[in-house]
Amino acid sequence: MDMLFPMMKMNTLEEGVIFVLKTMIKNVILSTLAIAVLAGCSGKKDSDKDTSVVEAIPVKVQKLEKENIARTLDYTANLQADEQVYYAPAATGRIEKIYVEVGDRIKKGQLLVEMDRTNLQQAEVQLKNLETEYNRAKMLNETQSISKQAYDAAVTQYEVAKSNVDFLKENTRMLAPFNGVVTGKYFENGEVYTGAAFGGASKPSIIAIEKINPLKDYVNISQQYFLSVKKGTKVELKSSLYPDRIFEGQVSIVYPTIDPASRTFTVEVKIPNDDEALRPGMYGTINFFIGNTETVVVPAIAVLKLQGANDRYVFINKDGKAKRVSVNLGKRFEDKIELISDEIQEGDELIVVGQGRVIDGSPITITQ
């Protein structure tokens, strides 16, 4: 009995171990099945989520319509004086007096500079003597008491002397040729004008004067507009110094030739400047009005720019989806801009709100 008991005990242990192992294997199998079932359910949910419909993006649209707008050409402007004179006498001499200073307004016919009068006085005395001889010769000629040669000589001497006096008067008493402003003074009273540029003047002169009403500018325009820009074409000038003002003017000269190198032609533009707000040398923009045209104009905020490039595009509603369309920009009108593209038509619905959230092909829903 003692010998059998260990054997029986051993068998009982083996059965216990086998029972425990079976239980453990069963639990492992059940756990594995549970994990598989859960994984299957989870995969089904994810699959259901992937195949669900993408939510439409709410946007606002605007129907594209053509508007009648003024067609303009924009060019930069560098204003110039209508007339500019570096004023000096035809002959050298001592300056008696300069009656103006830089910045003075001048009127046509106003005395600006007076030169030494010695030569003029001598010429006037000579003219007076020759005038006496001329009058005597004229009386003798009427009675045929003087030869034709002597008469012609007296007339010639008188006319030459008279022309000399007129010339000296013009160059001794220098009068303003137009209304304007003094822009330079290069000599002082009592100095001798030598006929050379002096005191910073770019040309030989005693003073410089400019006519600043009107002002003018020369603009080189592309040859394709040669038939559109004519004498009298209206223009508008805008300057950053006067952001709230528009200065109106017109084309005064259209040059008849086209530069073969640049393919441009030159026009002269004149801008009235009654209050002298504008000055020579000012920079601005000139708009040429060359007629009206019908075109598509949209809010500027609807136009997007491709990052890292200068390409512009918009989105339109195409059967409930956003369609990306590349565009070129035309004229800007305050908060609106002209769109140029063969892919957009009048009546298309342009996305004007929410365009930053969509991509090409995104489903959209239109809100009010």
mmCIF file of C-alpha atoms in Angstrom:
data_model
loop_
_atom_site.group_PDB
_atom_site.id
_atom_site.type_symbol
_atom_site.label_atom_id
_atom_site.label_comp_id
_atom_site.label_asym_id
_atom_site.label_seq_id
_atom_site.Cartn_x
_atom_site.Cartn_y
_atom_site.Cartn_z
ATOM 1 C CA MET A 1 0.000 0.000 0.000
ATOM 2 C CA ASP A 2 2.796 2.342 0.815
ATOM 3 C CA MET A 3 4.358 1.694 -2.507
ATOM 4 C CA LEU A 4 1.127 2.231 -4.511
ATOM 5 C CA PHE A 5 0.189 5.486 -2.806
ATOM 6 C CA PRO A 6 2.936 7.543 -4.412
ATOM 7 C CA MET A 7 1.944 6.190 -7.784
ATOM 8 C CA MET A 8 -1.667 7.124 -7.282
ATOM 9 C CA LYS A 9 -0.603 10.562 -6.038
ATOM 10 C CA MET A 10 1.511 11.030 -9.106
ATOM 11 C CA ASN A 11 -1.379 10.230 -11.429
ATOM 12 C CA THR A 12 -3.572 12.677 -9.669
ATOM 13 C CA LEU A 13 -0.972 15.449 -10.103
ATOM 14 C CA GLU A 14 -0.679 14.723 -13.794
ATOM 15 C CA GLU A 15 -4.401 14.916 -14.206
ATOM 16 C CA GLY A 16 -4.419 18.215 -12.345
ATOM 17 C CA VAL A 17 -1.665 19.606 -14.516
ATOM 18 C CA ILE A 18 -3.426 18.477 -17.660
ATOM 19 C CA PHE A 19 -6.616 20.074 -16.424
ATOM 20 C CA VAL A 20 -4.871 23.347 -15.717
ATOM 21 C CA LEU A 21 -3.161 23.332 -19.116
ATOM 22 C CA LYS A 22 -6.443 22.663 -20.888
ATOM 23 C CA THR A 23 -8.058 25.505 -18.995
ATOM 24 C CA MET A 24 -5.220 27.878 -19.907
ATOM 25 C CA ILE A 25 -5.311 26.898 -23.598
ATOM 26 C CA LYS A 26 -9.064 27.356 -23.649
ATOM 27 C CA ASN A 27 -8.743 30.833 -22.138
ATOM 28 C CA VAL A 28 -6.042 31.774 -24.650
ATOM 29 C CA ILE A 29 -8.220 30.613 -27.548
ATOM 30 C CA LEU A 30 -11.208 32.518 -26.216
ATOM 31 C CA SER A 31 -9.104 35.672 -25.729
ATOM 32 C CA THR A 32 -7.708 35.369 -29.243
ATOM 33 C CA LEU A 33 -11.184 34.968 -30.685
ATOM 34 C CA ALA A 34 -12.400 37.996 -28.717
ATOM 35 C CA ILE A 35 -9.497 40.129 -29.969
ATOM 36 C CA ALA A 36 -10.180 38.984 -33.533
ATOM 37 C CA VAL A 37 -13.866 39.830 -33.193
ATOM 38 C CA LEU A 38 -13.047 43.269 -31.750
ATOM 39 C CA ALA A 39 -10.487 43.907 -34.457
ATOM 40 C CA GLY A 40 -12.999 42.906 -37.080
ATOM 41 C CA CYS A 41 -15.574 45.263 -35.671
ATOM 42 C CA SER A 42 -13.073 48.091 -35.466
ATOM 43 C CA GLY A 43 -11.968 47.499 -39.071
ATOM 44 C CA LYS A 44 -15.564 47.557 -40.184
ATOM 45 C CA LYS A 45 -16.144 50.876 -38.452
ATOM 46 C CA ASP A 46 -13.012 52.384 -40.042
ATOM 47 C CA SER A 47 -14.065 51.031 -43.400
ATOM 48 C CA ASP A 48 -17.503 52.538 -42.970
ATOM 49 C CA LYS A 49 -15.894 55.877 -42.083
ATOM 50 C CA ASP A 50 -13.594 55.867 -45.155
ATOM 51 C CA THR A 51 -16.429 55.218 -47.535
ATOM 52 C CA SER A 52 -18.695 57.898 -46.079
ATOM 53 C CA VAL A 53 -19.569 61.048 -48.152
ATOM 54 C CA VAL A 54 -17.187 64.082 -47.760
ATOM 55 C CA GLU A 55 -18.925 67.038 -46.156
ATOM 56 C CA ALA A 56 -19.674 69.926 -48.557
ATOM 57 C CA ILE A 57 -17.994 73.260 -47.828
ATOM 58 C CA PRO A 58 -20.355 76.253 -47.439
ATOM 59 C CA VAL A 59 -19.535 79.133 -49.811
ATOM 60 C CA LYS A 60 -21.110 82.270 -51.247
ATOM 61 C CA VAL A 61 -21.149 82.921 -54.978
ATOM 62 C CA GLN A 62 -21.657 85.868 -57.304
ATOM 63 C CA LYS A 63 -22.947 85.552 -60.851
ATOM 64 C CA LEU A 64 -20.484 86.988 -63.365
ATOM 65 C CA GLU A 65 -21.801 89.868 -65.454
ATOM 66 C CA LYS A 66 -20.084 92.154 -67.939
ATOM 67 C CA GLU A 67 -19.863 95.837 -67.076
ATOM 68 C CA ASN A 68 -19.287 98.842 -69.301
ATOM 69 C CA ILE A 69 -16.002 100.380 -68.168
ATOM 70 C CA ALA A 70 -13.616 102.998 -69.499
ATOM 71 C CA ARG A 71 -10.605 101.504 -71.222
ATOM 72 C CA THR A 72 -7.432 103.276 -70.128
ATOM 73 C CA LEU A 73 -3.684 103.092 -70.628
ATOM 74 C CA ASP A 74 -1.457 103.749 -67.607
ATOM 75 C CA TYR A 75 1.988 105.271 -67.913
ATOM 76 C CA THR A 76 4.394 106.938 -65.525
ATOM 77 C CA ALA A 77 4.811 110.697 -65.789
ATOM 78 C CA ASN A 78 7.738 113.005 -65.118
ATOM 79 C CA LEU A 79 6.337 116.509 -65.322
ATOM 80 C CA GLN A 80 8.176 119.275 -67.133
ATOM 81 C CA ALA A 81 7.683 123.009 -67.467
ATOM 82 C CA ASP A 82 5.715 123.997 -70.540
ATOM 83 C CA GLU A 83 8.521 126.442 -71.372
ATOM 84 C CA GLN A 84 11.959 126.835 -69.866
ATOM 85 C CA VAL A 85 14.339 129.684 -70.726
ATOM 86 C CA TYR A 86 17.900 130.264 -69.615
ATOM 87 C CA TYR A 87 17.704 134.035 -69.960
ATOM 88 C CA ALA A 88 20.774 135.989 -71.082
ATOM 89 C CA PRO A 89 21.596 138.896 -73.405
ATOM 90 C CA ALA A 90 23.011 138.227 -76.852
ATOM 91 C CA ALA A 91 26.155 140.231 -76.028
ATOM 92 C CA THR A 92 28.446 140.313 -73.036
ATOM 93 C CA GLY A 93 28.440 143.286 -70.677
ATOM 94 C CA ARG A 94 28.036 144.557 -67.152
ATOM 95 C CA ILE A 95 24.813 143.747 -65.350
ATOM 96 C CA GLU A 96 23.176 146.947 -64.143
ATOM 97 C CA LYS A 97 20.427 145.334 -62.045
ATOM 98 C CA ILE A 98 18.544 142.067 -61.597
ATOM 99 C CA TYR A 99 14.976 142.814 -60.498
ATOM 100 C CA VAL A 100 13.888 139.313 -59.440
ATOM 101 C CA GLU A 101 14.919 136.534 -57.075
ATOM 102 C CA VAL A 102 14.531 132.768 -57.229
ATOM 103 C CA GLY A 103 10.924 131.786 -56.563
ATOM 104 C CA ASP A 104 9.413 135.099 -57.723
ATOM 105 C CA ARG A 105 6.311 134.933 -59.906
ATOM 106 C CA ILE A 106 6.700 136.934 -63.103
ATOM 107 C CA LYS A 107 4.253 138.389 -65.610
ATOM 108 C CA LYS A 108 4.727 138.598 -69.343
ATOM 109 C CA GLY A 109 6.441 141.916 -70.227
ATOM 110 C CA GLN A 110 7.821 142.456 -66.717
ATOM 111 C CA LEU A 111 11.365 143.895 -66.525
ATOM 112 C CA LEU A 112 13.666 141.165 -65.232
ATOM 113 C CA VAL A 113 17.234 142.298 -65.915
ATOM 114 C CA GLU A 114 18.777 145.581 -67.002
ATOM 115 C CA MET A 115 22.250 145.613 -68.571
ATOM 116 C CA ASP A 116 24.661 148.535 -68.854
ATOM 117 C CA ARG A 117 23.050 151.162 -71.125
ATOM 118 C CA THR A 118 26.200 152.722 -72.600
ATOM 119 C CA ASN A 119 26.038 150.922 -75.937
ATOM 120 C CA LEU A 120 22.316 151.548 -76.196
ATOM 121 C CA GLN A 121 22.688 155.272 -75.560
ATOM 122 C CA GLN A 122 25.410 155.570 -78.204
ATOM 123 C CA ALA A 123 23.272 153.677 -80.684
ATOM 124 C CA GLU A 124 20.272 155.922 -79.947
ATOM 125 C CA VAL A 125 22.381 159.063 -80.585
ATOM 126 C CA GLN A 126 23.603 157.593 -83.874
ATOM 127 C CA LEU A 127 20.061 156.668 -84.839
ATOM 128 C CA LYS A 128 18.846 160.182 -84.139
ATOM 129 C CA ASN A 129 21.513 161.661 -86.484
ATOM 130 C CA LEU A 130 20.769 159.154 -89.199
ATOM 131 C CA GLU A 131 17.046 159.779 -88.815
ATOM 132 C CA THR A 132 17.686 163.459 -89.615
ATOM 133 C CA GLU A 133 19.663 162.469 -92.721
ATOM 134 C CA TYR A 134 16.950 159.986 -93.694
ATOM 135 C CA ASN A 135 14.164 162.590 -93.430
ATOM 136 C CA ARG A 136 16.224 165.084 -95.519
ATOM 137 C CA ALA A 137 16.914 162.439 -98.171
ATOM 138 C CA LYS A 138 13.240 161.535 -98.232
ATOM 139 C CA MET A 139 12.195 165.155 -98.907
ATOM 140 C CA LEU A 140 14.839 165.550 -101.623
ATOM 141 C CA ASN A 141 13.730 162.331 -103.232
ATOM 142 C CA GLU A 142 10.167 163.625 -103.494
ATOM 143 C CA THR A 143 11.431 166.590 -105.564
ATOM 144 C CA GLN A 144 13.932 164.397 -107.381
ATOM 145 C CA SER A 145 16.777 166.541 -106.034
ATOM 146 C CA ILE A 146 18.902 163.589 -104.871
ATOM 147 C CA SER A 147 20.371 160.666 -106.714
ATOM 148 C CA LYS A 148 18.834 157.280 -106.225
ATOM 149 C CA GLN A 149 22.147 155.909 -104.949
ATOM 150 C CA ALA A 150 22.440 158.590 -102.243
ATOM 151 C CA TYR A 151 18.794 158.116 -101.249
ATOM 152 C CA ASP A 152 19.169 154.321 -100.975
ATOM 153 C CA ALA A 153 22.319 154.741 -98.870
ATOM 154 C CA ALA A 154 20.540 157.073 -96.415
ATOM 155 C CA VAL A 155 17.603 154.659 -96.104
ATOM 156 C CA THR A 156 19.892 151.677 -95.543
ATOM 157 C CA GLN A 157 21.977 153.414 -92.881
ATOM 158 C CA TYR A 158 18.834 154.492 -91.023
ATOM 159 C CA GLU A 159 17.261 151.022 -91.074
ATOM 160 C CA VAL A 160 20.492 149.371 -89.897
ATOM 161 C CA ALA A 161 20.831 151.881 -87.048
ATOM 162 C CA LYS A 162 17.177 151.366 -86.073
ATOM 163 C CA SER A 163 17.599 147.579 -86.030
ATOM 164 C CA ASN A 164 20.715 147.970 -83.882
ATOM 165 C CA VAL A 165 18.826 150.109 -81.364
ATOM 166 C CA ASP A 166 15.957 147.621 -81.229
ATOM 167 C CA PHE A 167 18.444 144.781 -80.683
ATOM 168 C CA LEU A 168 20.243 146.637 -77.902
ATOM 169 C CA LYS A 169 16.953 147.564 -76.231
ATOM 170 C CA GLU A 170 15.915 143.933 -76.195
ATOM 171 C CA ASN A 171 19.264 142.882 -74.745
ATOM 172 C CA THR A 172 19.606 145.786 -72.334
ATOM 173 C CA ARG A 173 16.106 145.737 -70.863
ATOM 174 C CA MET A 174 15.260 142.032 -70.659
ATOM 175 C CA LEU A 175 11.488 141.516 -70.342
ATOM 176 C CA ALA A 176 9.628 138.342 -69.315
ATOM 177 C CA PRO A 177 8.440 136.404 -72.404
ATOM 178 C CA PHE A 178 5.624 134.645 -70.499
ATOM 179 C CA ASN A 179 3.949 134.256 -67.108
ATOM 180 C CA GLY A 180 6.016 131.965 -64.936
ATOM 181 C CA VAL A 181 8.442 131.652 -62.051
ATOM 182 C CA VAL A 182 12.150 132.335 -61.571
ATOM 183 C CA THR A 183 13.976 129.041 -60.991
ATOM 184 C CA GLY A 184 17.596 130.170 -61.056
ATOM 185 C CA LYS A 185 19.816 133.227 -60.532
ATOM 186 C CA TYR A 186 23.496 132.972 -61.439
ATOM 187 C CA PHE A 187 24.859 136.549 -61.240
ATOM 188 C CA GLU A 188 24.574 139.559 -58.961
ATOM 189 C CA ASN A 189 24.189 143.284 -59.666
ATOM 190 C CA GLY A 190 27.365 144.857 -61.093
ATOM 191 C CA GLU A 191 28.944 141.609 -62.280
ATOM 192 C CA VAL A 192 29.997 141.146 -65.884
ATOM 193 C CA TYR A 193 28.158 138.609 -67.973
ATOM 194 C CA THR A 194 30.838 136.840 -70.010
ATOM 195 C CA GLY A 195 28.681 134.559 -72.164
ATOM 196 C CA ALA A 196 29.721 131.402 -70.291
ATOM 197 C CA ALA A 197 27.755 129.158 -67.937
ATOM 198 C CA PHE A 198 28.387 130.329 -64.393
ATOM 199 C CA GLY A 199 27.114 129.814 -60.855
ATOM 200 C CA GLY A 200 25.694 126.333 -61.422
ATOM 201 C CA ALA A 201 23.769 127.138 -64.606
ATOM 202 C CA SER A 202 23.693 124.355 -67.199
ATOM 203 C CA LYS A 203 23.639 126.946 -69.996
ATOM 204 C CA PRO A 204 25.013 130.495 -70.331
ATOM 205 C CA SER A 205 22.436 132.635 -68.533
ATOM 206 C CA ILE A 206 21.854 135.319 -65.926
ATOM 207 C CA ILE A 207 18.565 133.846 -64.664
ATOM 208 C CA ALA A 208 16.376 130.842 -65.470
ATOM 209 C CA ILE A 209 12.604 131.132 -65.824
ATOM 210 C CA GLU A 210 9.947 128.500 -66.337
ATOM 211 C CA LYS A 211 6.321 128.476 -67.383
ATOM 212 C CA ILE A 212 4.590 126.048 -65.011
ATOM 213 C CA ASN A 213 0.986 126.533 -66.120
ATOM 214 C CA PRO A 214 0.348 124.295 -67.897
ATOM 215 C CA LEU A 215 2.856 121.516 -67.293
ATOM 216 C CA LYS A 216 3.671 118.885 -69.882
ATOM 217 C CA ASP A 217 5.112 115.414 -70.232
ATOM 218 C CA TYR A 218 6.332 113.234 -73.075
ATOM 219 C CA VAL A 219 5.087 109.632 -73.015
ATOM 220 C CA ASN A 220 6.206 106.733 -75.208
ATOM 221 C CA ILE A 221 3.182 104.540 -76.015
ATOM 222 C CA SER A 222 3.145 101.077 -77.582
ATOM 223 C CA GLN A 223 2.478 101.139 -81.324
ATOM 224 C CA GLN A 224 -0.657 98.974 -80.959
ATOM 225 C CA TYR A 225 -2.457 102.059 -79.619
ATOM 226 C CA PHE A 226 -1.344 104.379 -82.433
ATOM 227 C CA LEU A 227 -4.874 104.593 -83.871
ATOM 228 C CA SER A 228 -6.503 104.960 -80.437
ATOM 229 C CA VAL A 229 -4.517 107.895 -79.015
ATOM 230 C CA LYS A 230 -5.165 111.170 -80.846
ATOM 231 C CA LYS A 231 -4.713 114.882 -80.296
ATOM 232 C CA GLY A 232 -7.334 115.887 -77.729
ATOM 233 C CA THR A 233 -7.494 112.449 -76.055
ATOM 234 C CA LYS A 234 -8.443 113.018 -72.411
ATOM 235 C CA VAL A 235 -5.961 112.086 -69.695
ATOM 236 C CA GLU A 236 -5.905 112.074 -65.900
ATOM 237 C CA LEU A 237 -2.815 112.621 -63.780
ATOM 238 C CA LYS A 238 -2.485 111.209 -60.261
ATOM 239 C CA SER A 239 0.308 112.110 -57.855
ATOM 240 C CA SER A 240 1.160 110.509 -54.517
ATOM 241 C CA LEU A 241 1.544 114.024 -53.086
ATOM 242 C CA TYR A 242 -2.171 114.622 -53.668
ATOM 243 C CA PRO A 243 -3.858 111.218 -53.154
ATOM 244 C CA ASP A 244 -7.350 112.751 -53.175
ATOM 245 C CA ARG A 245 -6.928 114.840 -56.341
ATOM 246 C CA ILE A 246 -7.133 114.044 -60.034
ATOM 247 C CA PHE A 247 -5.597 116.494 -62.517
ATOM 248 C CA GLU A 248 -7.253 116.464 -65.924
ATOM 249 C CA GLY A 249 -5.473 117.210 -69.186
ATOM 250 C CA GLN A 250 -5.251 116.134 -72.798
ATOM 251 C CA VAL A 251 -2.895 115.031 -75.546
ATOM 252 C CA SER A 252 -1.513 118.111 -77.311
ATOM 253 C CA ILE A 253 0.809 116.483 -79.874
ATOM 254 C CA VAL A 254 0.990 112.988 -81.386
ATOM 255 C CA TYR A 255 4.333 112.468 -83.076
ATOM 256 C CA PRO A 256 3.842 110.919 -86.537
ATOM 257 C CA THR A 257 6.639 108.324 -86.440
ATOM 258 C CA ILE A 258 7.202 105.063 -84.567
ATOM 259 C CA ASP A 259 10.571 104.203 -83.059
ATOM 260 C CA PRO A 260 11.712 100.975 -84.785
ATOM 261 C CA ALA A 261 13.823 99.963 -81.774
ATOM 262 C CA SER A 262 11.167 100.234 -79.050
ATOM 263 C CA ARG A 263 8.049 100.026 -81.272
ATOM 264 C CA THR A 264 6.616 103.055 -79.513
ATOM 265 C CA PHE A 265 5.430 106.496 -80.554
ATOM 266 C CA THR A 266 5.700 109.704 -78.540
ATOM 267 C CA VAL A 267 2.873 111.949 -77.410
ATOM 268 C CA GLU A 268 2.994 115.271 -75.614
ATOM 269 C CA VAL A 269 0.499 115.711 -72.788
ATOM 270 C CA LYS A 270 -0.437 119.032 -71.195
ATOM 271 C CA ILE A 271 -1.905 119.344 -67.686
ATOM 272 C CA PRO A 272 -3.491 122.670 -66.610
ATOM 273 C CA ASN A 273 -1.927 123.901 -63.367
ATOM 274 C CA ASP A 274 -3.886 127.035 -62.453
ATOM 275 C CA ASP A 275 -3.220 126.778 -58.707
ATOM 276 C CA GLU A 276 0.393 125.687 -59.293
ATOM 277 C CA ALA A 277 -0.068 122.655 -57.061
ATOM 278 C CA LEU A 278 2.058 120.626 -59.473
ATOM 279 C CA ARG A 279 5.707 121.429 -60.114
ATOM 280 C CA PRO A 280 8.259 120.454 -62.753
ATOM 281 C CA GLY A 281 10.077 117.280 -61.802
ATOM 282 C CA MET A 282 7.117 115.733 -59.969
ATOM 283 C CA TYR A 283 6.411 112.040 -60.543
ATOM 284 C CA GLY A 284 2.954 110.599 -61.149
ATOM 285 C CA THR A 285 0.758 108.317 -63.244
ATOM 286 C CA ILE A 286 -1.055 109.346 -66.432
ATOM 287 C CA ASN A 287 -4.198 107.500 -67.538
ATOM 288 C CA PHE A 288 -5.153 107.779 -71.222
ATOM 289 C CA PHE A 289 -8.874 107.233 -71.951
ATOM 290 C CA ILE A 290 -9.202 105.385 -75.262
ATOM 291 C CA GLY A 291 -12.866 104.387 -75.162
ATOM 292 C CA ASN A 292 -15.329 102.105 -73.346
ATOM 293 C CA THR A 293 -15.510 98.332 -73.332
ATOM 294 C CA GLU A 294 -17.587 95.553 -71.760
ATOM 295 C CA THR A 295 -15.646 93.221 -69.508
ATOM 296 C CA VAL A 296 -15.981 91.026 -66.401
ATOM 297 C CA VAL A 297 -15.231 92.875 -63.158
ATOM 298 C CA VAL A 298 -15.210 90.994 -59.820
ATOM 299 C CA PRO A 299 -14.373 91.694 -56.150
ATOM 300 C CA ALA A 300 -10.592 91.681 -55.763
ATOM 301 C CA ILE A 301 -10.847 89.405 -52.685
ATOM 302 C CA ALA A 302 -12.168 86.589 -54.892
ATOM 303 C CA VAL A 303 -8.823 86.328 -56.707
ATOM 304 C CA LEU A 304 -6.213 84.048 -55.127
ATOM 305 C CA LYS A 305 -2.452 83.939 -55.723
ATOM 306 C CA LEU A 306 -0.406 80.774 -56.034
ATOM 307 C CA GLN A 307 2.171 80.716 -53.242
ATOM 308 C CA GLY A 308 5.708 81.207 -54.523
ATOM 309 C CA ALA A 309 4.550 82.366 -57.972
ATOM 310 C CA ASN A 310 2.666 85.194 -59.576
ATOM 311 C CA ASP A 311 -0.095 82.989 -60.987
ATOM 312 C CA ARG A 312 -3.632 84.129 -60.155
ATOM 313 C CA TYR A 313 -6.745 81.966 -60.041
ATOM 314 C CA VAL A 314 -10.373 81.883 -58.924
ATOM 315 C CA PHE A 315 -12.933 79.184 -58.102
ATOM 316 C CA ILE A 316 -16.299 78.870 -59.805
ATOM 317 C CA ASN A 317 -19.252 76.619 -59.046
ATOM 318 C CA LYS A 318 -19.330 73.741 -61.522
ATOM 319 C CA ASP A 319 -22.238 71.361 -60.831
ATOM 320 C CA GLY A 320 -21.861 71.673 -57.065
ATOM 321 C CA LYS A 321 -18.101 71.403 -57.045
ATOM 322 C CA ALA A 322 -15.373 74.021 -56.933
ATOM 323 C CA LYS A 323 -13.514 74.400 -60.219
ATOM 324 C CA ARG A 324 -10.183 76.202 -60.240
ATOM 325 C CA VAL A 325 -9.673 78.608 -63.167
ATOM 326 C CA SER A 326 -6.430 80.438 -63.975
ATOM 327 C CA VAL A 327 -6.934 84.123 -64.821
ATOM 328 C CA ASN A 328 -5.022 87.221 -65.837
ATOM 329 C CA LEU A 329 -5.728 90.543 -64.164
ATOM 330 C CA GLY A 330 -6.720 93.676 -66.041
ATOM 331 C CA LYS A 331 -7.636 97.106 -64.701
ATOM 332 C CA ARG A 332 -8.329 97.685 -61.020
ATOM 333 C CA PHE A 333 -11.305 99.799 -59.931
ATOM 334 C CA GLU A 334 -11.049 100.473 -56.183
ATOM 335 C CA ASP A 335 -12.099 97.142 -54.593
ATOM 336 C CA LYS A 336 -12.878 95.450 -57.934
ATOM 337 C CA ILE A 337 -10.651 94.060 -60.647
ATOM 338 C CA GLU A 338 -11.022 93.001 -64.265
ATOM 339 C CA LEU A 339 -10.686 89.267 -64.989
ATOM 340 C CA ILE A 340 -9.260 88.018 -68.286
ATOM 341 C CA SER A 341 -9.676 84.312 -69.068
ATOM 342 C CA ASP A 342 -11.101 82.139 -71.843
ATOM 343 C CA GLU A 343 -12.420 79.670 -69.239
ATOM 344 C CA ILE A 344 -14.937 81.973 -67.604
ATOM 345 C CA GLN A 345 -18.158 83.142 -69.168
ATOM 346 C CA GLU A 346 -20.870 85.612 -68.338
ATOM 347 C CA GLY A 347 -23.323 83.852 -66.024
ATOM 348 C CA ASP A 348 -20.757 81.637 -64.260
ATOM 349 C CA GLU A 349 -20.995 81.571 -60.465
ATOM 350 C CA LEU A 350 -17.807 82.895 -58.889
ATOM 351 C CA ILE A 351 -17.014 81.850 -55.313
ATOM 352 C CA VAL A 352 -16.484 85.086 -53.365
ATOM 353 C CA VAL A 353 -16.678 83.788 -49.781
ATOM 354 C CA GLY A 354 -15.046 80.525 -48.653
ATOM 355 C CA GLN A 355 -12.733 80.295 -51.674
ATOM 356 C CA GLY A 356 -9.731 79.923 -49.379
ATOM 357 C CA ARG A 357 -11.100 76.649 -47.939
ATOM 358 C CA VAL A 358 -11.728 74.778 -51.169
ATOM 359 C CA ILE A 359 -9.517 72.975 -53.660
ATOM 360 C CA ASP A 360 -10.207 71.915 -57.204
ATOM 361 C CA GLY A 361 -13.094 69.429 -57.109
ATOM 362 C CA SER A 362 -14.237 70.147 -53.537
ATOM 363 C CA PRO A 363 -17.999 69.675 -53.047
ATOM 364 C CA ILE A 364 -19.637 72.933 -52.061
ATOM 365 C CA THR A 365 -22.949 74.127 -50.752
ATOM 366 C CA ILE A 366 -24.123 77.643 -51.563
ATOM 367 C CA THR A 367 -25.284 79.792 -48.665
ATOM 368 C CA GLN A 368 -26.945 83.186 -48.664
#
